[in-house]
mmCIF file of C-alpha atoms in Angstrom:
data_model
loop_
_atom_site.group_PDB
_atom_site.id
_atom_site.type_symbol
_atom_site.label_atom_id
_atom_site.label_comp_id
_atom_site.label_asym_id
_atom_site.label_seq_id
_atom_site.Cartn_x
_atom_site.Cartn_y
_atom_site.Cartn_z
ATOM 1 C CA UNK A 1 0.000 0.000 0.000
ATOM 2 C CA UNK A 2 1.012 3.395 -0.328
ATOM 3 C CA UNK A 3 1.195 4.106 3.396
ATOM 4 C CA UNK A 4 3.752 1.040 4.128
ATOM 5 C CA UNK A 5 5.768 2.027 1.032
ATOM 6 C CA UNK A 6 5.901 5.908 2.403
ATOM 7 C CA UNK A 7 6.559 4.761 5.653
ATOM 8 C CA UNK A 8 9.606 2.562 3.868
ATOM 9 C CA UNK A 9 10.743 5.443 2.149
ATOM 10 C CA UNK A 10 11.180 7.635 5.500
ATOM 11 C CA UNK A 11 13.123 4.457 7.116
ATOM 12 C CA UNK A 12 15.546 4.244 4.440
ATOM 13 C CA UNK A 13 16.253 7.949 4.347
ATOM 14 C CA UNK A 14 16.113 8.525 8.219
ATOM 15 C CA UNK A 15 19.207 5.409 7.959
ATOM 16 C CA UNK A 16 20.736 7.120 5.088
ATOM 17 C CA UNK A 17 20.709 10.700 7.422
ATOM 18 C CA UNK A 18 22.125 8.736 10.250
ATOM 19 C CA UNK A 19 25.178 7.317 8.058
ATOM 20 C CA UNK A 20 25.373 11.270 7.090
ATOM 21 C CA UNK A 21 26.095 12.354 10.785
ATOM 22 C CA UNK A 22 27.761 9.735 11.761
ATOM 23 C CA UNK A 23 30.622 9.443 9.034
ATOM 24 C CA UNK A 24 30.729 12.826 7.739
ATOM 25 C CA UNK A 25 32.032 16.376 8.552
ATOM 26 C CA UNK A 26 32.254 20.397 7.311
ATOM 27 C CA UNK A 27 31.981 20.982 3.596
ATOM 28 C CA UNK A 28 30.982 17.351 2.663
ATOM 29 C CA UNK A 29 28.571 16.883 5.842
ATOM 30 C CA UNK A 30 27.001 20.035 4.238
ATOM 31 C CA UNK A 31 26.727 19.194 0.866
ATOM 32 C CA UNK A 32 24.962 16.179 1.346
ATOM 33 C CA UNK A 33 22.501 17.381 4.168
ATOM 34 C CA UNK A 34 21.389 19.895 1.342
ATOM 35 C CA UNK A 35 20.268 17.147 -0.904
ATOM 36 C CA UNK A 36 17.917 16.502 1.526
ATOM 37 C CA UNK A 37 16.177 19.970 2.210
ATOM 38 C CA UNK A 38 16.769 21.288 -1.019
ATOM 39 C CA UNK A 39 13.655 23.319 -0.319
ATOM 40 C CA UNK A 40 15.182 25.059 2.886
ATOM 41 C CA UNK A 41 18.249 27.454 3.019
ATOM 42 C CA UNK A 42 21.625 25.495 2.444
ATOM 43 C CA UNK A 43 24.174 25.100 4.917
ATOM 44 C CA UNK A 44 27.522 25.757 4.891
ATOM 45 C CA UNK A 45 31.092 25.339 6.366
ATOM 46 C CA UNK A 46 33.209 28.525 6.497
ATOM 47 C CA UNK A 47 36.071 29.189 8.435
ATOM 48 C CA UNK A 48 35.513 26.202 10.566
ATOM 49 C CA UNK A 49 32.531 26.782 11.743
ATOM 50 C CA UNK A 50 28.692 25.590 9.926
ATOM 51 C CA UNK A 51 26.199 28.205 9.488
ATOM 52 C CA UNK A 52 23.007 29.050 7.641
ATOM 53 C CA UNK A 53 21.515 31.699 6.283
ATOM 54 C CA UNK A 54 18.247 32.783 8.083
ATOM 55 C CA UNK A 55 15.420 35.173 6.619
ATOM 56 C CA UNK A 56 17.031 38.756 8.267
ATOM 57 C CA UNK A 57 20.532 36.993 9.815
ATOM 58 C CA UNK A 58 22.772 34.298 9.863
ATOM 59 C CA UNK A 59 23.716 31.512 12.812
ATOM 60 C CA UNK A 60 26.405 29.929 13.632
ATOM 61 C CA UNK A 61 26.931 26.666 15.137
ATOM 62 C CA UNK A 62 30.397 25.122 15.762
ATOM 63 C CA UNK A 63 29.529 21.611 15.405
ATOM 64 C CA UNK A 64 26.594 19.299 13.762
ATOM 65 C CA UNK A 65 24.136 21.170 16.759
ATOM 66 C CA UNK A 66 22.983 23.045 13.203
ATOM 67 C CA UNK A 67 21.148 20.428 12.351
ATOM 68 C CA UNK A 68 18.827 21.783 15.079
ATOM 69 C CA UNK A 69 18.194 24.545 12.323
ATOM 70 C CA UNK A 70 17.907 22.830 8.701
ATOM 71 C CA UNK A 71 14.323 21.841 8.382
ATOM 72 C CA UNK A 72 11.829 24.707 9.267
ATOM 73 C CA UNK A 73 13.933 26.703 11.306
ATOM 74 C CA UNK A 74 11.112 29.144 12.533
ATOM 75 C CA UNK A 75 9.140 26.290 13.865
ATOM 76 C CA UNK A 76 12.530 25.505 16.116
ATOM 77 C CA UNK A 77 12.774 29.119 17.086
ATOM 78 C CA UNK A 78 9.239 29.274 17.622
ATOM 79 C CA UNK A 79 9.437 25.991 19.981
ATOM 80 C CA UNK A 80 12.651 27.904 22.117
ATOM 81 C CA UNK A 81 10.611 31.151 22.807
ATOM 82 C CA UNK A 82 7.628 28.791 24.195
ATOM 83 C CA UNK A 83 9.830 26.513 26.140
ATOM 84 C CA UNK A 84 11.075 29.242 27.966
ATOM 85 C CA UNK A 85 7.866 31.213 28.119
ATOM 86 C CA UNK A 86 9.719 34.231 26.410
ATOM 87 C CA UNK A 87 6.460 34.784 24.440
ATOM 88 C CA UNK A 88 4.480 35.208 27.444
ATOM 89 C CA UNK A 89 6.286 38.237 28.765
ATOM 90 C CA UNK A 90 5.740 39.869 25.763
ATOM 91 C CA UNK A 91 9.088 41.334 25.470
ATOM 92 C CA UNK A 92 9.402 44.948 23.904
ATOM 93 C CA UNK A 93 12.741 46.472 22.598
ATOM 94 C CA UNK A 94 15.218 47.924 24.827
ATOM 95 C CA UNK A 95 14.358 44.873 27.797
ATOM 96 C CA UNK A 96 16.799 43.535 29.469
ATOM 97 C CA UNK A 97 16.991 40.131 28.906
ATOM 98 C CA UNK A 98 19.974 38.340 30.668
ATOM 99 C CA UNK A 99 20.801 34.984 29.362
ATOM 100 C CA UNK A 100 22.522 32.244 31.295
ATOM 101 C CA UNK A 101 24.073 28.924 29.621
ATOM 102 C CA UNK A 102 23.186 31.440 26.250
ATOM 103 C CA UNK A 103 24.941 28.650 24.096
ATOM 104 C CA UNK A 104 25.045 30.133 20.446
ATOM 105 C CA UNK A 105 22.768 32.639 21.477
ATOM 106 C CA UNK A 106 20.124 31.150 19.069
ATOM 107 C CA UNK A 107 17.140 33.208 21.916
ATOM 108 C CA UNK A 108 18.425 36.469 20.764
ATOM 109 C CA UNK A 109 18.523 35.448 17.131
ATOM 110 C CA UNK A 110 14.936 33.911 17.267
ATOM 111 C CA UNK A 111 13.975 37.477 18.451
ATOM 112 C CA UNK A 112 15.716 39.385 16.428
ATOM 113 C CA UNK A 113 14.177 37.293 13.708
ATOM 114 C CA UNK A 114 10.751 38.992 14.897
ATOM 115 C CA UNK A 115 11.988 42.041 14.755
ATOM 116 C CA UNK A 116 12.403 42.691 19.243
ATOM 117 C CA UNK A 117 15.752 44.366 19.748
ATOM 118 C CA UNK A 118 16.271 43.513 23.619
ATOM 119 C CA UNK A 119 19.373 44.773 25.286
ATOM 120 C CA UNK A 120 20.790 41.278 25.381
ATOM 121 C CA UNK A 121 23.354 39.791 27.780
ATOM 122 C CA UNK A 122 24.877 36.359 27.637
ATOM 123 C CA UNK A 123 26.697 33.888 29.735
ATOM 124 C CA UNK A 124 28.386 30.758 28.053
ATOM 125 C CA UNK A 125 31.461 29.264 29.807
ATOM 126 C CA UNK A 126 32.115 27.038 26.865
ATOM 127 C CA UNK A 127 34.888 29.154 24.983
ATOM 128 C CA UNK A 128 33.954 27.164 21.502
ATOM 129 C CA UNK A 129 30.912 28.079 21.650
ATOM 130 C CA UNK A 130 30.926 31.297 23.440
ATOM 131 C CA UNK A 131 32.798 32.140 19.889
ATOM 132 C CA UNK A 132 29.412 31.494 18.005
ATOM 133 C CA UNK A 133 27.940 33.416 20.472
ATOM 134 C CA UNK A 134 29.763 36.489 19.836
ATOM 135 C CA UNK A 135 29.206 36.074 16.270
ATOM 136 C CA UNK A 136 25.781 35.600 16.119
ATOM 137 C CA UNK A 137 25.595 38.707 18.077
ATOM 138 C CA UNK A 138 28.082 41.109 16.841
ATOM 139 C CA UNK A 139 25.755 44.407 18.471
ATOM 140 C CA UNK A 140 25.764 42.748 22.528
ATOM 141 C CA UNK A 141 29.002 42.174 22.058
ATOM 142 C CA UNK A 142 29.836 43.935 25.141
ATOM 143 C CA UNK A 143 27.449 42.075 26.823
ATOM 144 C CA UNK A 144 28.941 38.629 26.405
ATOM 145 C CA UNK A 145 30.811 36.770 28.925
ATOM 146 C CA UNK A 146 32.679 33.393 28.660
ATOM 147 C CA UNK A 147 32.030 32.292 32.139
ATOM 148 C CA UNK A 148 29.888 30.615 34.182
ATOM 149 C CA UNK A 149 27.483 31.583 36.680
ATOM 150 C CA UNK A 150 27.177 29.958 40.381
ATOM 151 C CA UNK A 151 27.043 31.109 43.929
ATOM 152 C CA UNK A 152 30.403 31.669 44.596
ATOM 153 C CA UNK A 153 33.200 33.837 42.438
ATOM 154 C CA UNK A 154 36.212 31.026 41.764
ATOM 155 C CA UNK A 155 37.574 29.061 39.049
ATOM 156 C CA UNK A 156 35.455 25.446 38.667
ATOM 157 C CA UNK A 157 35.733 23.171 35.789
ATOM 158 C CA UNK A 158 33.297 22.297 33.532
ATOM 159 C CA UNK A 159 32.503 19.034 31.995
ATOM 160 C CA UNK A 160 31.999 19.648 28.341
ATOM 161 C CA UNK A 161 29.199 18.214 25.716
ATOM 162 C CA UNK A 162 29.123 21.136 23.218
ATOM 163 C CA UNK A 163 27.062 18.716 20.567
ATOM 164 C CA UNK A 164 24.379 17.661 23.406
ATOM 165 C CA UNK A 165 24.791 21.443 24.773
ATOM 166 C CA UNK A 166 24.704 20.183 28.139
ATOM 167 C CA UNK A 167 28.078 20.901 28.937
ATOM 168 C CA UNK A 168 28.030 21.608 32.978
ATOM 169 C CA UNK A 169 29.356 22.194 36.220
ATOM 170 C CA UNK A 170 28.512 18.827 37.621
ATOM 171 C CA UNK A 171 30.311 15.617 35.988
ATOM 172 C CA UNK A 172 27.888 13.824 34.380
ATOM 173 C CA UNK A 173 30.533 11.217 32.751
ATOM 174 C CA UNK A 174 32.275 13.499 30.144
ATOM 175 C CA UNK A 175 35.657 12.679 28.915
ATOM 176 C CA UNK A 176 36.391 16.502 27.843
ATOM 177 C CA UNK A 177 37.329 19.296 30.651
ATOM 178 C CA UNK A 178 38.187 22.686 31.075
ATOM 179 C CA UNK A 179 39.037 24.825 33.850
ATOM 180 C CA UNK A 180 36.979 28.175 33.719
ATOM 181 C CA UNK A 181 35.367 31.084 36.070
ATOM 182 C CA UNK A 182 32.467 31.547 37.387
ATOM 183 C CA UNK A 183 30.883 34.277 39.438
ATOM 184 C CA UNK A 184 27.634 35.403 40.972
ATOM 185 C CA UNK A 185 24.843 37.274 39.013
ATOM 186 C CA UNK A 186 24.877 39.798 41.242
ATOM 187 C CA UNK A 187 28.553 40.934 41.255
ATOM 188 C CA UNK A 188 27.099 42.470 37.720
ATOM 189 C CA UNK A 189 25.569 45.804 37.839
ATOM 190 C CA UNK A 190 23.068 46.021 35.810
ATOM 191 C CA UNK A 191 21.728 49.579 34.822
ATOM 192 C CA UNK A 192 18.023 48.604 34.401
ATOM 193 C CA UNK A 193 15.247 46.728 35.831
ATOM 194 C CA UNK A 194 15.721 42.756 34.440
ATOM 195 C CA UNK A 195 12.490 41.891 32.276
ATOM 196 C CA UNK A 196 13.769 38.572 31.508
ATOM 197 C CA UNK A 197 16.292 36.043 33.686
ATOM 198 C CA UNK A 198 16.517 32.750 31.474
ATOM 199 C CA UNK A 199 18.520 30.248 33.375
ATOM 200 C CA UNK A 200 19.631 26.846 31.627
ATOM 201 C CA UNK A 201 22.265 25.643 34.074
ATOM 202 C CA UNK A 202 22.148 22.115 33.614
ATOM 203 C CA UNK A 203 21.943 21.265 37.136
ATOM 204 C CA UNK A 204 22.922 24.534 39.061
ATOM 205 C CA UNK A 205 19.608 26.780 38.748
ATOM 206 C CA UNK A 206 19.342 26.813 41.904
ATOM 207 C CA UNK A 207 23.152 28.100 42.637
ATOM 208 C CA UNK A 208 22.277 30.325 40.161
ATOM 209 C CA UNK A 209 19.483 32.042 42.149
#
């Protein structure tokens, strides 16, 4: 029947995507995820990072996380400003929005995408992908950190997943390491009334607070 042959169809290219991930990387990764969403924007692999081109700007990932972005990337946007309930505090430009664990920073480019210009701030101890960060927003560039936030102000290490984005304070198994800062929120002073704290510790939320 048609539905067991569609249903075939999907198998053979969701084992086909998975031999894709698993066995390729940069330009070639690229070029062959594209024959699959030749409908949506292309990716790419420039200067070693992969990006894509979105309808006003463009992200930047440093590893295969941008697969989070290939098919319908509005719909994932879309899914990150409900998740965190950023749509319900109907953010205005000019808000404060601090962002901690701000990965690639892919909040701030979902609202930019809308057209809200918050005064954005960003924490991301994960210097890889604090780099994305910075590039995906060159105008808060001043208001991006590459540390982590905590209760205390010392140097911790951080177990890394940069793929997963999970990397965290708390060793959950990772093989990969780094030693880096971390400090309290409120050894910041911020000039304006916060309209938006998004925490995504993995773990430490409530060290955060």
């Amino acid at each position: 029947s048609y539905g067991l042959i569609k249903k075939t169809l999907l198998l053979i290219k969701g084992k086909i995507l998975s031999l894709i991930i698993n066995n390729f990387n940069g330009k070639s990764f690229c070029l062959l995820i594209n024959l699959f969403y030749r409908k949506n924007n292309k990716i790419y692999f420039k200067n070693n990072l992969y990006l894509k081109s979105l309808d006003k700007n463009k992200i930047y990932y440093p590893n295969k996380r941008i697969l989070r972005v290939v098919n319908n990337y509005r719909y994932h946007f879309s899914k990150i400003l409900d998740s965190y309930c950023i749509n319900d505090v109907q953010l205005k430009d000019g808000d404060l929005l601090i962002d901690c664990g701000a990965n690639v920073g892919e909040i701030n480019v979902a609202l930019k995408e809308k057209n809200i210009f918050v005064e954005y701030v960003g924490f991301e101890p994960d210097p890889v992908t604090y780099n994305c960060l910075k590039i995906n927003n060159p105008e808060s560039v001043n208001n991006l950190y590459n540390i982590g936030l905590s209760n205390e102000d010392k140097e911790d290490v951080l177990y890394l997943d940069g793929y997963g984005g999970n990397s965290s304070l708390l060793d959950f198994g990772s093989n990969h390491q780094i030693s880096i800062n971390i400090k309290r929120l409120d050894s910041f002073d911020f000039h304006k009334r916060i309209k938006l704290l998004k925490i995504d510790a993995e773990g430490l939320e409530p060290e955060v607070l």
